Each structure stands twice: as structure tokens, then as C-alpha cells.
Amino acid sequence: DTGVSQDPRHKITKRGQNVTFRCDPISEHNRLYWYRQTLGQGPEFLTYFQNEAQLEKSRLLSDRFSAERPKGSFSTLEIQRTEQGDSAMYLCASSLGRVSHQPQHFGDGTRLSIL
Amino acid sequence: DAKTTQPPSMDCAEGRAANLPCNHSTISGNEYVYWYRQIHSQGPQYIIHGLKNNETNEMASLIITEDRKSSTLILPHATLRDTAVYYCIVRGSQGGSEKLVFGKGTKLTVNP
């Protein structure tokens, strides 16, 4: 499978704990995106990387959230001191950025449940 | 906020064409129209995109009006597996934000 891969698929944790998700983009895609989706809503943009540089961040990305893409390949999204409102599906997407209108391709997400 | 308007739901008979409309009256010259769909518990799946010419691929056809203020996604022979939420999104290609802004989409139900 050469699509976007996300790990884990499901994460259940207690409020206040830290969690980290991983995203492996499609090979050779230099742009990587994180979105969050709550029940009944469309995905909402969180942040975007071009290679290892984080170029855009949403106001949704509070200081408890941090994303990295250290070598321009895989990316991690960490949430510190989780809260009930963090329960959501976290989606990763990637695109080939050499042509600016190339579509983003999504993984199947990590579903986070906060107890 | 999303720059597109879609009907909340539609029904289609299996084997018939599904025509999903989208209004984007404030679209600007360098903005593309993208269509995605999402099946429950999966990530959004890219379907097709276009600027001003009609586009066709193995999944669907995209018809964009001459004034570019609306478009229609056509699934030529809908199957039960096409039941999903379909999102129409407008995004620029030069500068500006890279983000996709999803609205609530259209819930398409294909009936046997």
C-alpha cells in the first residue's frame, strides 16, 4: 500500500495524559498536512509542512499541540495534557508540492478518545 | 468558512447517474474546484479537481459552468459503495493558504 499511513488507528487515554500520533506520507510528497474532524463535521485544518518547515498553523492549534517533521518525511503530532474536547479523528494528508494545485491525499486517521 | 454551498442530502438509484451540485459564486480566477468523498470511519478520498474545463477520470466527471460559479460532480453509474459524504472545496493555486476548507458536504445515499 503506497497511500498515507497513520499510526495508531485508535487511541484511548485518560484526561491529562500526553499522546503522539505518527503520519507517513506518500513517498516523494513534500507537503504534509494535519486536520482534525469531530463527529458530524468536516475536517478542520491544523497545520502544514513543506519538507521540514512548518509553514502554516491554524488558531485551532493551541499551545498544547505540537507537530514536527524533522527530516521532511514522516511527521508526528503531539497533544499534551489532553482534554475531553480533544476527542476527535486526527487526519494526515500529503501532496506533491511542485505543482501547486496538486490534490491532497488523506490517510484513514487516528481516532482519539479521552476518558 | 467554506466558500461552497451543497445540498445536505441526495438519493440515487443503483446503476443510475448521480449528479451532485455545488455553488461557489465567489470563486476567484486562480481557484480550483476539488471534490472529495468520505465513507464512514475512513479519511476523505480525492475524486477529481478542475479549474475551468470539464474533467473526467476513472471515478467521475466534473462539469464547471462557464462563469465558474457552480459545478456538478457526476458519478455515471452509481453503486452501493458510492454511498458517502461528498465535499466540494474551492482552493487557490498561487500563494495564499494551503488548507482545504470543508463544509458539511452532501450525504449521498445509493439505494438498491
Coordinates of N, CA and C in Angstrom, one line a residue:
Chain A
D1 N 0.8 -1.2 0.0 CA 0.0 0.0 0.0 C 0.9 1.2 0.0
T2 N 0.7 2.1 -1.0 CA 1.6 3.3 -1.1 C 0.8 4.6 -0.7
G3 N -0.3 4.5 0.0 CA -1.0 5.6 0.5 C -0.4 6.2 1.7
V4 N -1.1 7.2 2.2 CA -0.7 7.9 3.5 C -1.1 6.9 4.7
S5 N -0.1 6.7 5.5 CA -0.2 5.8 6.6 C -0.2 6.5 7.9
Q6 N -1.2 6.2 8.8 CA -1.2 6.8 10.1 C -1.2 5.7 11.2
D7 N -0.6 6.1 12.3 CA -0.5 5.1 13.4 C -0.5 5.8 14.8
P8 N -1.2 5.4 15.7 CA -2.1 4.2 15.7 C -3.5 4.6 15.0
R9 N -4.3 3.6 14.7 CA -5.6 3.9 14.2 C -6.6 4.4 15.3
H10 N -6.4 3.8 16.5 CA -7.2 4.2 17.6 C -6.3 4.4 18.8
K11 N -6.7 5.5 19.6 CA -6.0 5.7 20.9 C -7.0 6.1 21.9
I12 N -7.0 5.4 23.0 CA -7.8 5.8 24.2 C -6.9 6.1 25.3
T13 N -7.2 7.3 25.9 CA -6.3 7.7 27.0 C -7.1 8.5 28.0
K14 N -6.5 8.7 29.2 CA -7.2 9.4 30.2 C -6.9 10.9 30.1
R15 N -7.8 11.7 30.5 CA -7.6 13.1 30.5 C -6.3 13.5 31.3
G16 N -5.6 14.4 30.6 CA -4.3 14.9 31.3 C -3.1 14.2 30.8
Q17 N -3.3 13.0 30.1 CA -2.1 12.3 29.5 C -1.7 13.0 28.2
N18 N -0.4 12.7 27.8 CA 0.1 13.1 26.5 C 0.0 12.0 25.5
V19 N -0.3 12.4 24.3 CA -0.4 11.4 23.2 C 0.4 11.9 22.0
T20 N 0.9 10.9 21.2 CA 1.6 11.3 20.0 C 1.1 10.4 18.9
F21 N 0.9 11.0 17.7 CA 0.4 10.3 16.5 C 1.5 10.4 15.5
R22 N 1.6 9.4 14.6 CA 2.6 9.4 13.5 C 1.9 9.4 12.2
C23 N 2.5 10.1 11.2 CA 1.9 10.0 9.8 C 3.1 9.8 8.9
D24 N 3.0 8.8 8.0 CA 3.9 8.6 6.9 C 3.3 9.0 5.6
P25 N 3.8 10.0 4.9 CA 3.1 10.5 3.7 C 3.4 9.6 2.5
I26 N 2.8 9.8 1.4 CA 3.1 9.1 0.2 C 4.5 9.5 -0.2
S27 N 5.3 8.5 -0.6 CA 6.7 8.7 -1.0 C 6.8 9.8 -2.0
E28 N 7.8 10.7 -1.7 CA 8.1 11.8 -2.6 C 7.2 13.0 -2.5
H29 N 6.1 12.9 -1.7 CA 5.3 14.0 -1.4 C 6.0 15.0 -0.4
N30 N 6.2 16.2 -0.8 CA 7.0 17.1 0.1 C 6.1 17.9 1.0
R31 N 4.8 17.9 0.7 CA 3.9 18.7 1.6 C 3.0 17.7 2.4
L32 N 2.9 18.1 3.7 CA 2.2 17.2 4.7 C 1.3 18.1 5.5
Y33 N 0.1 17.6 5.7 CA -1.0 18.4 6.4 C -1.6 17.6 7.6
W34 N -2.0 18.3 8.6 CA -2.8 17.7 9.7 C -4.1 18.4 9.7
Y35 N -5.2 17.6 9.9 CA -6.5 18.1 10.1 C -7.2 17.3 11.3
R36 N -8.2 17.9 11.8 CA -9.0 17.3 12.9 C -10.4 17.3 12.5
Q37 N -11.1 16.2 12.8 CA -12.5 16.0 12.5 C -13.3 15.5 13.7
T38 N -14.3 16.3 14.1 CA -15.2 15.9 15.1 C -16.5 15.3 14.5
L39 N -17.2 14.6 15.3 CA -18.4 13.9 14.8 C -19.4 14.8 14.1
G40 N -19.8 14.4 12.9 CA -20.8 15.2 12.2 C -20.3 16.4 11.4
Q41 N -19.0 16.7 11.6 CA -18.4 17.9 10.9 C -17.4 17.5 9.9
G42 N -17.1 18.4 9.0 CA -16.0 18.1 8.0 C -14.6 18.3 8.7
P43 N -13.6 17.8 8.1 CA -12.3 18.0 8.7 C -11.9 19.5 8.8
E44 N -11.1 19.9 9.8 CA -10.7 21.2 10.0 C -9.1 21.2 10.0
F45 N -8.6 22.2 9.3 CA -7.1 22.3 9.1 C -6.4 22.6 10.4
L46 N -5.3 22.0 10.7 CA -4.5 22.3 11.8 C -3.2 22.9 11.4
T47 N -2.4 22.3 10.6 CA -1.1 22.8 10.2 C -0.6 22.1 9.0
Y48 N 0.5 22.7 8.4 CA 1.0 22.2 7.1 C 2.5 22.4 7.1
F49 N 3.2 21.4 6.5 CA 4.6 21.4 6.3 C 5.0 21.3 4.9
Q50 N 6.0 22.1 4.5 CA 6.7 21.8 3.2 C 8.1 21.4 3.5
N51 N 8.4 20.1 3.2 CA 9.6 19.5 3.6 C 9.6 19.5 5.2
E52 N 10.6 20.0 5.8 CA 10.7 20.0 7.3 C 10.1 21.3 7.9
A53 N 9.8 22.3 7.0 CA 9.4 23.6 7.5 C 7.9 23.6 7.8
Q54 N 7.5 24.1 9.0 CA 6.1 24.2 9.3 C 5.7 25.6 8.8
L55 N 4.9 25.7 7.8 CA 4.6 27.0 7.1 C 3.3 27.6 7.5
E56 N 2.4 26.9 8.0 CA 1.1 27.4 8.3 C 0.5 26.7 9.5
K57 N -0.1 27.5 10.4 CA -0.7 26.9 11.6 C -2.1 27.5 11.8
S58 N -3.1 26.7 12.2 CA -4.4 27.2 12.5 C -4.5 27.7 13.9
R59 N -5.4 28.6 14.1 CA -5.7 29.0 15.5 C -6.2 27.9 16.4
L60 N -6.7 26.8 15.7 CA -7.1 25.6 16.5 C -5.9 24.9 17.2
L61 N -4.7 25.2 16.7 CA -3.5 24.5 17.2 C -3.1 25.2 18.4
S62 N -3.6 24.9 19.6 CA -3.3 25.5 20.8 C -1.9 25.2 21.2
D63 N -1.4 25.8 22.3 CA 0.0 25.6 22.7 C 0.2 24.2 23.3
R64 N -0.9 23.4 23.5 CA -0.8 22.0 23.9 C -0.5 21.1 22.7
F65 N -0.6 21.6 21.5 CA -0.4 20.8 20.3 C 1.0 21.2 19.7
S66 N 1.7 20.2 19.3 CA 2.9 20.5 18.6 C 3.1 19.4 17.5
A67 N 3.5 19.9 16.3 CA 3.7 19.0 15.2 C 5.2 19.2 14.7
E68 N 5.8 18.1 14.3 CA 7.1 18.1 13.8 C 7.2 17.2 12.5
R69 N 8.2 17.6 11.7 CA 8.5 16.8 10.5 C 10.1 16.9 10.3
P70 N 10.8 16.3 11.2 CA 12.3 16.6 11.4 C 13.1 16.3 10.1
K71 N 12.8 15.3 9.4 CA 13.6 15.1 8.2 C 12.9 15.2 6.9
G72 N 11.7 15.9 7.0 CA 11.0 16.1 5.8 C 10.3 14.9 5.3
S73 N 10.2 13.8 6.1 CA 9.5 12.6 5.6 C 8.3 12.4 6.5
F74 N 8.4 11.5 7.6 CA 7.2 11.3 8.4 C 7.0 12.5 9.3
S75 N 5.8 12.6 9.9 CA 5.5 13.7 10.8 C 4.9 13.1 12.1
T76 N 5.0 13.8 13.2 CA 4.4 13.5 14.4 C 3.5 14.7 14.9
L77 N 2.4 14.3 15.5 CA 1.5 15.3 16.2 C 1.4 14.9 17.6
E78 N 1.8 15.8 18.5 CA 1.7 15.5 20.0 C 0.7 16.4 20.6
I79 N -0.1 15.9 21.5 CA -1.0 16.6 22.3 C -0.7 16.4 23.7
Q80 N -0.4 17.5 24.4 CA 0.0 17.4 25.8 C -1.2 17.7 26.7
R81 N -1.3 17.1 27.9 CA -2.3 17.4 28.9 C -3.7 17.3 28.2
T82 N -4.0 16.2 27.6 CA -5.2 16.0 26.8 C -6.5 16.4 27.6
E83 N -7.5 17.0 26.9 CA -8.7 17.4 27.5 C -9.9 16.6 26.7
Q84 N -11.0 16.6 27.3 CA -12.2 16.0 26.7 C -12.4 16.4 25.3
G85 N -12.3 17.7 25.1 CA -12.5 18.3 23.8 C -11.6 17.9 22.7
D86 N -10.5 17.2 23.1 CA -9.5 16.8 22.1 C -10.0 15.5 21.4
S87 N -11.0 14.9 21.9 CA -11.6 13.7 21.3 C -12.0 14.0 19.9
A88 N -11.4 13.3 18.9 CA -11.7 13.6 17.5 C -10.9 12.6 16.7
M89 N -11.1 12.7 15.4 CA -10.3 11.9 14.4 C -9.2 12.9 13.9
Y90 N -8.0 12.5 14.0 CA -6.9 13.3 13.5 C -6.4 12.7 12.2
L91 N -6.5 13.5 11.1 CA -6.2 13.1 9.8 C -4.9 13.7 9.3
C92 N -4.2 13.0 8.5 CA -3.0 13.4 7.9 C -3.2 13.4 6.4
A93 N -2.6 14.3 5.6 CA -2.7 14.3 4.2 C -1.3 14.7 3.6
S94 N -1.1 14.3 2.4 CA 0.1 14.7 1.8 C -0.1 15.1 0.3
S95 N 0.8 15.9 -0.3 CA 0.6 16.3 -1.7 C 2.0 16.5 -2.3
L96 N 2.0 16.4 -3.6 CA 3.3 16.7 -4.3 C 3.2 18.2 -4.6
G97 N 4.1 18.9 -4.0 CA 4.0 20.4 -4.0 C 4.7 21.1 -5.2
R98 N 5.3 20.3 -6.1 CA 5.9 21.0 -7.2 C 5.0 21.7 -8.1
V99 N 3.8 21.2 -8.2 CA 2.7 21.8 -8.9 C 1.6 22.2 -7.9
S100 N 1.3 23.5 -7.8 CA 0.6 24.0 -6.6 C -0.8 23.5 -6.5
H101 N -1.4 23.1 -7.5 CA -2.8 22.7 -7.4 C -3.0 21.2 -7.3
Q102 N -1.9 20.4 -7.1 CA -2.0 19.0 -6.9 C -2.8 18.7 -5.6
P103 N -3.7 17.7 -5.7 CA -4.6 17.4 -4.6 C -3.9 16.8 -3.4
Q104 N -4.5 17.0 -2.3 CA -4.1 16.4 -1.0 C -4.7 15.0 -0.9
H105 N -3.9 14.0 -0.5 CA -4.4 12.6 -0.3 C -4.3 12.3 1.2
F106 N -5.4 11.8 1.7 CA -5.6 11.6 3.1 C -5.3 10.1 3.5
G107 N -4.9 10.0 4.8 CA -4.9 8.7 5.4 C -6.2 8.5 6.1
D108 N -6.3 7.3 6.7 CA -7.6 7.0 7.4 C -7.7 7.5 8.8
G109 N -6.7 8.2 9.3 CA -6.8 8.9 10.5 C -6.5 8.1 11.8
T110 N -6.3 8.8 12.9 CA -6.2 8.3 14.2 C -7.4 8.8 15.0
R111 N -8.2 7.8 15.5 CA -9.3 8.3 16.3 C -8.9 8.3 17.8
L112 N -9.0 9.5 18.4 CA -8.6 9.7 19.8 C -9.8 9.8 20.7
S113 N -9.8 9.0 21.7 CA -10.9 9.1 22.7 C -10.3 9.4 24.1
I114 N -10.8 10.5 24.7 CA -10.4 10.9 26.0 C -11.4 10.4 27.1
L115 N -10.9 9.7 28.0 CA -11.8 9.2 29.1 C -12.0 10.2 30.2
Chain B
D1 N -14.7 30.0 6.9 CA -15.9 29.4 6.4 C -15.7 28.8 5.0
A2 N -16.5 27.8 4.7 CA -16.4 27.2 3.4 C -16.9 28.2 2.4
K3 N -16.3 28.1 1.2 CA -16.8 29.0 0.1 C -17.7 28.3 -0.8
T4 N -18.3 27.2 -0.5 CA -19.2 26.4 -1.3 C -20.5 26.1 -0.6
T5 N -21.5 25.9 -1.4 CA -22.8 25.5 -0.9 C -23.3 24.2 -1.6
Q6 N -23.6 23.2 -0.7 CA -24.1 22.0 -1.3 C -25.4 21.6 -0.6
P7 N -26.2 20.8 -1.3 CA -27.4 20.3 -0.6 C -27.0 19.3 0.5
P8 N -27.7 19.2 1.6 CA -27.3 18.4 2.7 C -27.4 16.9 2.4
S9 N -28.3 16.5 1.5 CA -28.5 15.1 1.2 C -29.1 14.9 -0.2
M10 N -28.8 13.7 -0.7 CA -29.4 13.3 -2.0 C -29.5 11.8 -2.0
D11 N -30.5 11.3 -2.8 CA -30.6 9.9 -3.0 C -30.5 9.6 -4.5
C12 N -30.0 8.4 -4.8 CA -29.8 7.9 -6.2 C -30.1 6.4 -6.2
A13 N -30.6 6.0 -7.3 CA -30.8 4.5 -7.5 C -29.6 3.9 -8.0
E14 N -29.3 2.7 -7.6 CA -28.1 2.0 -8.0 C -28.2 1.8 -9.5
G15 N -27.0 2.1 -10.2 CA -27.0 1.9 -11.6 C -27.3 3.2 -12.4
R16 N -27.9 4.2 -11.7 CA -28.2 5.4 -12.4 C -27.1 6.4 -12.1
A17 N -27.1 7.5 -12.9 CA -26.1 8.6 -12.7 C -26.4 9.4 -11.4
A18 N -25.4 9.7 -10.7 CA -25.6 10.6 -9.5 C -25.0 12.0 -9.9
N19 N -25.8 13.0 -9.8 CA -25.3 14.4 -10.2 C -25.4 15.2 -8.9
L20 N -24.2 15.6 -8.4 CA -24.1 16.3 -7.2 C -23.7 17.8 -7.5
P21 N -24.6 18.7 -7.1 CA -24.3 20.1 -7.4 C -23.5 20.8 -6.3
C22 N -22.9 21.9 -6.7 CA -22.1 22.7 -5.8 C -22.1 24.2 -6.3
N23 N -22.4 25.1 -5.4 CA -22.4 26.5 -5.8 C -21.1 27.1 -5.2
H24 N -20.4 27.9 -6.0 CA -19.2 28.6 -5.5 C -19.2 30.0 -6.2
S25 N -20.1 30.8 -5.8 CA -20.4 32.0 -6.6 C -19.3 33.1 -6.4
T26 N -18.5 32.9 -5.3 CA -17.4 33.9 -5.0 C -16.0 33.4 -5.5
I27 N -16.0 32.4 -6.3 CA -14.7 31.8 -6.7 C -13.9 32.8 -7.5
S28 N -12.6 32.8 -7.2 CA -11.8 33.8 -8.0 C -11.0 33.0 -9.0
G29 N -10.3 33.8 -9.9 CA -9.7 33.3 -11.1 C -8.7 32.2 -11.0
N30 N -8.0 32.2 -9.9 CA -6.9 31.2 -9.7 C -7.3 30.0 -8.8
E31 N -8.6 30.0 -8.5 CA -9.1 28.9 -7.5 C -9.6 27.7 -8.3
Y32 N -9.2 26.5 -7.8 CA -9.6 25.3 -8.3 C -10.8 24.8 -7.5
V33 N -11.6 23.9 -8.2 CA -12.7 23.2 -7.5 C -12.2 21.8 -7.3
Y34 N -12.3 21.3 -6.1 CA -11.9 19.9 -5.7 C -13.1 19.2 -5.2
W35 N -13.2 17.9 -5.5 CA -14.2 17.1 -4.9 C -13.5 15.9 -4.1
Y36 N -14.0 15.7 -2.9 CA -13.6 14.6 -2.1 C -14.9 13.8 -1.6
R37 N -14.7 12.6 -1.2 CA -15.8 11.9 -0.6 C -15.2 11.2 0.7
Q38 N -16.1 11.0 1.6 CA -15.7 10.3 2.8 C -16.7 9.2 3.2
I39 N -16.3 8.0 3.3 CA -17.1 6.9 3.8 C -16.8 6.8 5.2
H40 N -17.8 6.4 6.0 CA -17.8 6.4 7.4 C -16.5 5.7 7.9
S41 N -15.8 6.3 8.8 CA -14.7 5.8 9.5 C -13.4 5.8 8.7
Q42 N -13.5 6.3 7.5 CA -12.3 6.4 6.6 C -11.9 7.9 6.4
G43 N -10.7 8.2 5.9 CA -10.3 9.5 5.6 C -10.9 9.9 4.3
P44 N -11.0 11.3 4.0 CA -11.5 11.7 2.7 C -10.7 11.2 1.6
Q45 N -11.4 10.8 0.5 CA -10.8 10.3 -0.7 C -10.9 11.3 -1.8
Y46 N -9.8 11.6 -2.4 CA -9.8 12.6 -3.5 C -10.5 11.9 -4.7
I47 N -11.4 12.7 -5.4 CA -12.1 12.3 -6.6 C -11.6 12.9 -7.8
I48 N -11.6 14.3 -7.9 CA -11.3 15.0 -9.1 C -11.2 16.4 -8.8
H49 N -10.5 17.2 -9.6 CA -10.4 18.6 -9.5 C -10.3 19.3 -10.9
G50 N -10.7 20.6 -10.9 CA -10.6 21.3 -12.2 C -10.6 22.8 -12.0
L51 N -10.2 23.5 -13.0 CA -10.1 25.0 -12.9 C -11.3 25.6 -13.7
K52 N -11.4 25.3 -15.0 CA -12.5 25.9 -15.8 C -13.0 24.9 -16.9
N53 N -12.1 24.0 -17.3 CA -12.6 23.0 -18.3 C -13.2 21.8 -17.6
N54 N -14.1 21.1 -18.3 CA -14.6 19.9 -17.7 C -13.5 18.8 -17.6
E55 N -13.6 18.0 -16.6 CA -12.6 17.0 -16.3 C -13.3 15.6 -16.2
T56 N -12.6 14.6 -16.6 CA -13.1 13.2 -16.4 C -12.0 12.3 -16.0
N57 N -12.2 11.4 -15.0 CA -11.2 10.4 -14.7 C -12.0 9.1 -14.5
E58 N -11.3 8.1 -14.0 CA -11.9 6.8 -13.9 C -13.0 6.7 -12.8
M59 N -13.1 7.7 -12.0 CA -14.1 7.7 -10.9 C -15.3 8.6 -11.3
A60 N -15.1 9.7 -11.9 CA -16.2 10.7 -12.1 C -15.9 11.7 -13.2
S61 N -16.9 12.5 -13.4 CA -16.7 13.7 -14.3 C -17.1 15.0 -13.5
L62 N -16.4 16.0 -13.9 CA -16.6 17.3 -13.2 C -17.0 18.3 -14.3
I63 N -18.2 18.9 -14.2 CA -18.7 19.9 -15.1 C -18.7 21.2 -14.4
I64 N -17.9 22.2 -14.9 CA -17.9 23.5 -14.3 C -18.6 24.5 -15.3
T65 N -19.5 25.3 -14.8 CA -20.2 26.2 -15.7 C -19.2 27.3 -16.2
E66 N -19.6 27.9 -17.3 CA -18.7 28.8 -18.0 C -18.3 30.0 -17.1
D67 N -19.3 30.5 -16.3 CA -18.9 31.6 -15.3 C -18.2 31.1 -14.1
R68 N -18.0 29.8 -14.0 CA -17.3 29.1 -12.9 C -18.0 29.3 -11.5
K69 N -19.2 29.7 -11.5 CA -19.9 29.9 -10.2 C -20.6 28.7 -9.7
S70 N -20.6 27.6 -10.4 CA -21.1 26.4 -9.9 C -20.5 25.2 -10.7
S71 N -20.7 24.0 -10.1 CA -20.1 22.8 -10.7 C -21.0 21.6 -10.4
T72 N -20.9 20.6 -11.1 CA -21.6 19.3 -10.9 C -20.6 18.1 -10.9
L73 N -20.6 17.3 -9.9 CA -19.9 16.1 -10.0 C -20.8 15.0 -10.4
I74 N -20.4 14.2 -11.4 CA -21.2 13.2 -12.0 C -20.6 11.8 -11.7
L75 N -21.3 10.9 -11.1 CA -20.9 9.5 -10.9 C -21.8 8.8 -12.0
P76 N -21.2 8.3 -13.0 CA -22.0 7.8 -14.2 C -22.9 6.6 -13.9
H77 N -22.5 5.7 -13.1 CA -23.3 4.5 -12.8 C -23.1 4.2 -11.3
A78 N -23.9 4.8 -10.5 CA -23.7 4.8 -9.0 C -23.9 3.3 -8.5
T79 N -23.0 2.9 -7.6 CA -23.1 1.6 -6.9 C -23.4 1.9 -5.4
L80 N -23.7 0.8 -4.7 CA -23.9 1.0 -3.2 C -22.7 1.5 -2.5
R81 N -21.5 1.2 -3.1 CA -20.3 1.6 -2.4 C -20.0 3.1 -2.6
D82 N -20.8 3.8 -3.5 CA -20.7 5.2 -3.6 C -21.4 6.0 -2.5
T83 N -22.1 5.3 -1.7 CA -22.8 6.0 -0.5 C -21.7 6.6 0.4
A84 N -21.8 7.9 0.5 CA -20.7 8.6 1.2 C -21.1 10.1 1.4
V85 N -20.3 10.8 2.1 CA -20.5 12.3 2.2 C -19.5 12.9 1.1
Y86 N -20.1 13.7 0.2 CA -19.3 14.3 -0.8 C -19.0 15.8 -0.5
Y87 N -17.8 16.2 -0.6 CA -17.4 17.5 -0.3 C -16.9 18.2 -1.6
C88 N -17.4 19.4 -1.8 CA -16.9 20.3 -2.8 C -16.1 21.4 -2.2
I89 N -14.9 21.7 -2.6 CA -14.0 22.6 -2.0 C -13.3 23.5 -3.0
V90 N -13.2 24.8 -2.7 CA -12.5 25.7 -3.6 C -11.2 26.1 -2.9
R91 N -10.1 26.1 -3.7 CA -8.8 26.4 -3.1 C -8.0 27.1 -4.2
G92 N -7.2 28.1 -3.8 CA -6.3 28.8 -4.7 C -5.1 28.0 -5.1
S93 N -4.5 28.3 -6.2 CA -3.3 27.6 -6.6 C -2.0 28.4 -6.5
Q94 N -2.1 29.7 -6.2 CA -0.9 30.6 -6.2 C -1.0 31.4 -4.9
G95 N 0.0 31.1 -4.0 CA 0.1 31.9 -2.8 C -1.1 31.5 -1.9
G96 N -1.3 32.3 -0.9 CA -2.4 32.1 0.0 C -2.3 30.9 0.8
S97 N -3.4 30.5 1.4 CA -3.4 29.3 2.3 C -3.4 28.0 1.6
E98 N -2.7 27.0 2.1 CA -2.7 25.7 1.6 C -3.9 24.8 2.0
K99 N -4.6 25.3 3.0 CA -5.6 24.5 3.7 C -6.8 24.2 2.8
L100 N -7.4 23.1 3.0 CA -8.7 22.8 2.4 C -9.8 23.1 3.5
V101 N -10.8 23.9 3.1 CA -11.8 24.2 4.0 C -13.1 23.4 3.6
F102 N -13.4 22.5 4.5 CA -14.5 21.6 4.3 C -15.8 22.2 4.8
G103 N -16.9 22.1 4.1 CA -18.2 22.4 4.6 C -18.8 21.1 5.2
K104 N -20.1 21.1 5.2 CA -20.8 19.9 5.7 C -21.0 18.8 4.6
G105 N -20.8 19.2 3.3 CA -20.9 18.3 2.2 C -22.4 17.8 1.9
T106 N -22.5 16.9 1.0 CA -23.7 16.2 0.6 C -23.7 14.8 1.0
K107 N -24.6 14.3 1.8 CA -24.7 12.9 2.1 C -25.5 12.2 0.9
L108 N -24.7 11.4 0.1 CA -25.4 10.7 -1.0 C -25.7 9.3 -0.5
T109 N -26.9 8.9 -0.7 CA -27.3 7.5 -0.4 C -27.7 6.9 -1.7
V110 N -27.0 5.8 -2.1 CA -27.4 5.0 -3.2 C -28.2 3.8 -2.8
N111 N -29.4 3.8 -3.4 CA -30.4 2.8 -3.0 C -30.5 1.6 -4.0
P112 N -30.6 0.4 -3.4 CA -30.7 -0.8 -4.4 C -32.0 -0.8 -5.2

